[in-house]
CSV table of C-alpha atoms and ligand atoms in Angstrom, one decimal:
chain,number,residue,atom,x,y,z
U,2,MET,CA,0.0,0.0,0.0
U,3,GLU,CA,1.3,3.4,-0.8
U,4,VAL,CA,1.0,5.8,2.1
U,5,ILE,CA,1.2,9.6,1.5
U,6,VAL,CA,1.3,11.8,4.5
U,7,THR,CA,0.3,15.4,3.9
U,8,GLN,CA,0.5,18.5,6.1
U,9,ASN,CA,-3.3,19.1,6.5
U,10,ALA,CA,-6.7,18.3,5.0
U,11,GLN,CA,-6.3,20.9,2.2
U,12,ASP,CA,-3.0,19.3,1.1
U,13,MET,CA,-4.7,15.9,1.2
U,14,SER,CA,-7.5,17.1,-1.1
U,15,LEU,CA,-5.1,18.8,-3.5
U,16,THR,CA,-2.9,15.7,-3.7
U,17,ALA,CA,-5.9,13.5,-4.3
U,18,ALA,CA,-7.2,15.9,-7.0
U,19,ARG,CA,-3.9,15.6,-8.8
U,20,VAL,CA,-4.2,11.8,-8.8
U,21,VAL,CA,-7.8,12.0,-10.3
U,22,ALA,CA,-6.7,14.6,-12.9
U,23,LYS,CA,-3.8,12.4,-14.0
U,24,VAL,CA,-6.2,9.4,-14.5
U,25,LEU,CA,-8.6,11.6,-16.5
U,26,ASN,CA,-5.8,13.1,-18.6
U,27,THR,CA,-4.5,9.6,-19.4
U,28,LYS,CA,-8.0,8.1,-19.9
U,29,PRO,CA,-10.7,10.7,-20.7
U,30,ASN,CA,-13.4,8.1,-20.5
U,31,ALA,CA,-12.3,6.7,-17.2
U,32,VAL,CA,-14.8,5.2,-14.8
U,33,LEU,CA,-14.6,6.8,-11.3
U,34,GLY,CA,-15.9,5.4,-8.1
U,35,LEU,CA,-17.0,8.2,-5.8
U,36,ALA,CA,-17.6,8.6,-2.1
U,37,THR,CA,-19.6,11.0,0.0
U,38,GLY,CA,-19.0,12.5,3.5
U,39,SER,CA,-17.0,15.4,4.7
U,40,THR,CA,-13.6,13.9,3.7
U,41,PRO,CA,-13.9,14.1,-0.1
U,42,LEU,CA,-15.5,17.6,-0.1
U,43,GLY,CA,-12.1,19.4,-0.6
U,44,LEU,CA,-11.2,17.0,-3.4
U,45,TYR,CA,-14.5,17.7,-5.2
U,46,GLN,CA,-14.0,21.5,-4.8
U,47,GLU,CA,-10.6,21.2,-6.3
U,48,LEU,CA,-11.9,19.1,-9.2
U,49,VAL,CA,-14.6,21.7,-9.9
U,50,ARG,CA,-11.8,24.4,-9.8
U,51,MET,CA,-9.7,22.4,-12.2
U,52,HIS,CA,-12.7,22.0,-14.5
U,53,GLN,CA,-13.5,25.7,-14.5
U,54,ASP,CA,-10.0,27.1,-14.6
U,55,GLU,CA,-8.0,24.4,-16.4
U,56,GLY,CA,-10.6,22.7,-18.5
U,57,LEU,CA,-10.5,19.4,-16.8
U,58,ASP,CA,-13.0,17.4,-18.9
U,59,PHE,CA,-15.6,15.1,-17.6
U,60,SER,CA,-17.6,14.8,-20.8
U,61,GLN,CA,-16.7,11.1,-21.3
U,62,VAL,CA,-16.4,10.1,-17.6
U,63,THR,CA,-18.7,7.6,-15.9
U,64,THR,CA,-19.2,7.5,-12.1
U,65,PHE,CA,-20.5,5.0,-9.6
U,66,ASN,CA,-21.1,6.1,-6.1
U,67,LEU,CA,-20.4,3.8,-3.2
U,68,ASP,CA,-23.6,4.0,-1.2
U,69,GLU,CA,-26.9,5.7,-0.4
U,70,TYR,CA,-29.2,5.8,2.6
U,71,VAL,CA,-32.3,3.6,2.3
U,72,GLY,CA,-35.5,5.7,2.5
U,73,LEU,CA,-34.1,9.1,1.5
U,74,THR,CA,-35.3,10.4,-1.8
U,75,ARG,CA,-32.8,12.0,-4.2
U,76,LYS,CA,-34.2,15.4,-3.2
U,77,HIS,CA,-33.6,14.9,0.5
U,78,PRO,CA,-30.7,17.3,1.5
U,79,GLN,CA,-29.0,14.4,3.4
U,80,SER,CA,-29.2,11.9,0.6
U,81,TYR,CA,-26.0,11.1,-1.2
U,82,HIS,CA,-27.7,11.9,-4.6
U,83,TYR,CA,-28.3,15.4,-3.3
U,84,PHE,CA,-24.7,15.7,-1.9
U,85,MET,CA,-23.1,14.6,-5.2
U,86,TYR,CA,-25.1,17.0,-7.4
U,87,GLU,CA,-24.6,19.9,-5.0
U,88,ASN,CA,-20.9,19.3,-4.4
U,89,LEU,CA,-19.7,18.0,-7.8
U,90,PHE,CA,-22.0,17.0,-10.6
U,91,LYS,CA,-23.8,20.3,-11.2
U,92,HIS,CA,-20.5,22.2,-11.4
U,93,ILE,CA,-18.8,19.9,-14.1
U,94,ASN,CA,-19.6,18.7,-17.6
U,95,ILE,CA,-20.5,15.1,-16.8
U,96,PRO,CA,-23.5,13.8,-18.8
U,97,LYS,CA,-26.3,12.9,-16.5
U,98,GLN,CA,-26.7,9.4,-18.1
U,99,ASN,CA,-23.1,8.6,-17.0
U,100,ILE,CA,-23.9,9.1,-13.3
U,101,PHE,CA,-24.8,6.0,-11.2
U,102,ILE,CA,-25.7,6.2,-7.5
U,103,PRO,CA,-27.4,3.4,-5.6
U,104,SER,CA,-31.1,4.0,-5.2
U,105,GLY,CA,-32.5,4.6,-1.7
U,106,THR,CA,-36.0,4.3,-2.9
U,107,THR,CA,-36.3,1.3,-5.2
U,108,ASP,CA,-39.1,-1.2,-4.5
U,109,ASN,CA,-36.8,-4.1,-5.3
U,110,TYR,CA,-33.5,-3.8,-3.6
U,111,GLU,CA,-32.2,-7.2,-4.6
U,112,ALA,CA,-32.8,-6.6,-8.3
U,113,PHE,CA,-31.4,-3.1,-8.0
U,114,CYS,CA,-28.2,-4.4,-6.3
U,115,GLN,CA,-27.7,-7.0,-9.0
U,116,TRP,CA,-28.3,-4.4,-11.7
U,117,TYR,CA,-25.8,-2.0,-10.1
U,118,GLU,CA,-23.1,-4.7,-10.1
U,119,GLN,CA,-23.8,-5.6,-13.7
U,120,ARG,CA,-23.7,-2.0,-14.8
U,121,ILE,CA,-20.2,-1.5,-13.3
U,122,VAL,CA,-19.0,-4.5,-15.3
U,123,GLU,CA,-20.8,-3.3,-18.5
U,124,CYS,CA,-19.0,0.0,-18.2
U,125,GLY,CA,-15.7,-1.7,-18.1
U,126,GLY,CA,-15.1,-1.8,-14.3
U,127,ILE,CA,-14.0,1.1,-12.1
U,128,ASP,CA,-10.6,2.6,-12.9
U,129,LEU,CA,-10.2,4.6,-9.7
U,130,GLN,CA,-12.3,4.2,-6.6
U,131,ILE,CA,-12.2,7.1,-4.1
U,132,LEU,CA,-12.8,6.0,-0.5
U,133,GLY,CA,-13.3,7.6,2.9
U,134,ILE,CA,-13.1,5.7,6.1
U,135,GLY,CA,-15.4,5.6,9.1
U,136,SER,CA,-14.1,5.9,12.7
U,137,ASP,CA,-15.0,2.2,13.0
U,138,GLY,CA,-12.8,1.4,10.0
U,139,HIS,CA,-15.6,0.9,7.5
U,140,ILE,CA,-15.3,1.6,3.8
U,141,ALA,CA,-18.6,2.6,2.1
U,142,PHE,CA,-21.2,1.3,4.6
U,143,ASN,CA,-19.4,-2.0,5.1
U,144,GLU,CA,-19.6,-2.1,8.8
U,145,PRO,CA,-17.4,-4.2,11.1
U,146,SER,CA,-18.0,-8.0,10.4
U,147,SER,CA,-19.0,-7.4,6.8
U,148,SER,CA,-17.6,-10.1,4.6
U,149,LEU,CA,-14.5,-9.1,2.7
U,150,GLY,CA,-16.1,-10.8,-0.3
U,151,SER,CA,-19.4,-8.9,0.0
U,152,ARG,CA,-21.2,-7.4,-3.0
U,153,THR,CA,-23.7,-4.5,-3.4
U,154,ARG,CA,-26.5,-5.1,-0.8
U,155,ILE,CA,-28.4,-3.6,2.1
U,156,LYS,CA,-26.5,-3.1,5.3
U,157,THR,CA,-27.7,-2.1,8.8
U,158,LEU,CA,-25.6,0.8,10.0
U,159,ALA,CA,-23.6,0.4,13.1
U,160,LYS,CA,-24.5,2.5,16.1
U,161,GLN,CA,-21.1,4.3,15.8
U,162,THR,CA,-21.8,5.3,12.2
U,163,ILE,CA,-25.3,6.6,13.2
U,164,ASP,CA,-23.7,8.6,16.0
U,165,ASP,CA,-20.9,10.0,13.7
U,166,ASN,CA,-23.4,11.0,11.0
U,167,ALA,CA,-26.0,12.5,13.3
U,168,ARG,CA,-24.2,15.8,13.0
U,169,PHE,CA,-25.7,16.1,9.5
U,170,PHE,CA,-29.3,15.6,10.6
U,171,ASP,CA,-31.6,17.7,12.9
U,172,ALA,CA,-31.8,14.8,15.4
U,173,PRO,CA,-30.1,11.4,15.8
U,174,GLU,CA,-33.4,9.6,15.3
U,175,GLN,CA,-33.5,11.0,11.7
U,176,VAL,CA,-30.4,9.1,10.6
U,177,PRO,CA,-31.5,6.2,8.5
U,178,ILE,CA,-30.7,2.8,9.9
U,179,TYR,CA,-30.2,1.0,6.6
U,180,ALA,CA,-28.1,1.8,3.6
U,181,ILE,CA,-27.5,0.3,0.2
U,182,THR,CA,-23.7,-0.1,-0.3
U,183,MET,CA,-21.1,-1.6,-2.7
U,184,GLY,CA,-19.5,-4.6,-1.0
U,185,VAL,CA,-15.9,-4.9,0.0
U,186,GLY,CA,-15.5,-7.5,-2.9
U,187,THR,CA,-17.0,-4.9,-5.3
U,188,ILE,CA,-14.6,-2.3,-4.1
U,189,LEU,CA,-11.6,-4.6,-4.4
U,190,GLU,CA,-12.3,-5.1,-8.1
U,191,ALA,CA,-11.6,-1.5,-8.9
U,192,ARG,CA,-8.2,-1.1,-10.7
U,193,ARG,CA,-7.0,1.5,-8.3
U,194,LEU,CA,-8.1,2.5,-4.8
U,195,LEU,CA,-7.5,5.9,-3.2
U,196,LEU,CA,-8.5,6.2,0.4
U,197,LEU,CA,-8.5,9.6,2.1
U,198,ALA,CA,-8.6,10.4,5.8
U,199,ASN,CA,-8.0,13.5,7.9
U,200,GLY,CA,-8.5,14.4,11.5
U,201,VAL,CA,-7.5,12.7,14.7
U,202,ASN,CA,-10.7,10.8,15.1
U,203,LYS,CA,-9.6,8.7,12.1
U,204,ALA,CA,-6.1,8.0,13.5
U,205,ALA,CA,-6.9,4.6,15.1
U,206,ALA,CA,-8.9,3.4,12.1
U,207,ILE,CA,-6.0,4.4,9.8
U,208,ALA,CA,-3.4,2.6,11.9
U,209,ALA,CA,-5.5,-0.5,11.9
U,210,THR,CA,-6.1,-0.3,8.2
U,211,ILE,CA,-2.5,0.1,7.2
U,212,GLU,CA,-0.6,-1.8,9.9
U,213,GLY,CA,-3.1,-4.1,11.5
U,214,PRO,CA,-4.2,-7.5,10.4
U,215,VAL,CA,-6.6,-7.9,7.4
U,216,THR,CA,-9.9,-8.4,9.2
U,217,SER,CA,-13.6,-7.9,8.5
U,218,MET,CA,-13.7,-6.0,11.8
U,219,ILE,CA,-11.9,-3.2,10.0
U,220,THR,CA,-13.2,-3.5,6.4
U,221,ALA,CA,-10.7,-0.9,5.2
U,222,SER,CA,-7.9,-3.3,6.0
U,223,ALA,CA,-9.0,-5.2,2.9
U,224,LEU,CA,-7.0,-2.6,1.0
U,225,GLN,CA,-3.9,-4.6,2.0
U,226,LEU,CA,-5.1,-7.3,-0.4
U,227,HIS,CA,-5.2,-4.8,-3.4
U,228,ARG,CA,-2.2,-4.4,-5.6
U,229,ASN,CA,-2.8,-0.7,-6.4
U,230,ALA,CA,-4.0,1.0,-3.3
U,231,MET,CA,-3.0,4.5,-2.1
U,232,VAL,CA,-3.8,6.1,1.2
U,233,ILE,CA,-3.5,9.9,1.5
U,234,VAL,CA,-3.8,11.1,5.1
U,235,ASP,CA,-3.1,14.3,6.9
U,236,ARG,CA,-0.7,14.5,9.9
U,237,ASP,CA,-3.6,14.0,12.4
U,238,ALA,CA,-4.9,10.9,10.8
U,239,ALA,CA,-1.4,9.6,10.5
U,240,SER,CA,-0.6,10.2,14.2
U,241,GLN,CA,-0.9,6.5,15.3
U,242,LEU,CA,1.1,5.0,12.5
U,243,LYS,CA,4.1,3.0,13.8
U,244,MET,CA,5.9,3.2,10.5
U,245,LEU,CA,5.3,6.9,9.9
U,246,ASP,CA,9.0,7.7,9.6
U,247,TYR,CA,9.3,5.0,6.9
U,248,TYR,CA,6.4,6.4,4.8
U,249,GLU,CA,7.9,9.8,5.0
U,250,TRP,CA,11.3,8.5,4.1
U,251,ILE,CA,9.8,6.7,1.0
U,252,GLN,CA,8.1,10.0,0.0
U,253,ALA,CA,11.4,11.9,0.4
U,254,LYS,CA,13.3,9.4,-1.7
U,255,MET,CA,10.6,9.0,-4.3
U,256,PRO,CA,12.0,11.4,-6.9
U,257,ASP,CA,15.2,9.5,-7.2
U,258,ALA,CA,13.7,6.0,-7.0
U,259,PRO,CA,14.8,3.7,-9.8
O,277,PGA,P1,-16.6,11.4,6.8
O,277,PGA,O1,-17.2,9.9,6.6
O,277,PGA,O2,-15.8,11.7,5.5
O,277,PGA,O3,-17.8,12.2,6.9
O,277,PGA,O4,-15.8,11.3,8.0
O,277,PGA,C1,-16.4,8.9,6.1
O,277,PGA,C2,-17.1,7.6,6.1
O,277,PGA,O5,-17.9,7.3,7.0
O,277,PGA,O6,-16.8,6.8,5.2
């Protein structure tokens, strides 16, 4: 796993945006996997800026989002549909038909989940999957004890996740209990993974992800099984890493590496 330690959340976002831009410049019709939450907001702001100021082109890009709350309509301000349109899609030139987000309001979740998985394959698979991490070590809504082979399905949110996400709702009881989410197995099939984390409340989860055992109790630890996974963290999120000096040493030596 490649670990990049940045000075702060803004540097984390700018570094991640450069990775995404490089993918799009190399492959203009890339398939991106996208995440929601507070972590990728700075990344999306920078991609919007790159689109507006530098002409970063999304006209051939396809996107698949990781997850959505069950029961929230696409117009609900806390739905991930709403989040994605407000924070990214309405500011860039991506065609609407190229945007895929799990439905929180389908009347047949099983069929929808199968269709979503199939659609990813039909689009050629995900080239670069952006990920955040929960304080319980989840990726997407794959809560502790999720199978590392899991596919897109309904998950019951952990109490920790509901508590963490209550800040976005008027009251904790309004946080949905169920979500539709890509599985860990689905995520591992992306060609590249890019996990972002900032803040001290992610430090334990980041240490467990990078340096702990591969375990379904920290679903992000499955990144250790992926051949092309990069983690970009700020100093706070990196603060519990035992090998921090080594990661910084690698970064410092990178320009001269053979
Ligand atoms: P956050 O959520 O970016 O809002 O911290 C991350 C996650 O739960 O995956």
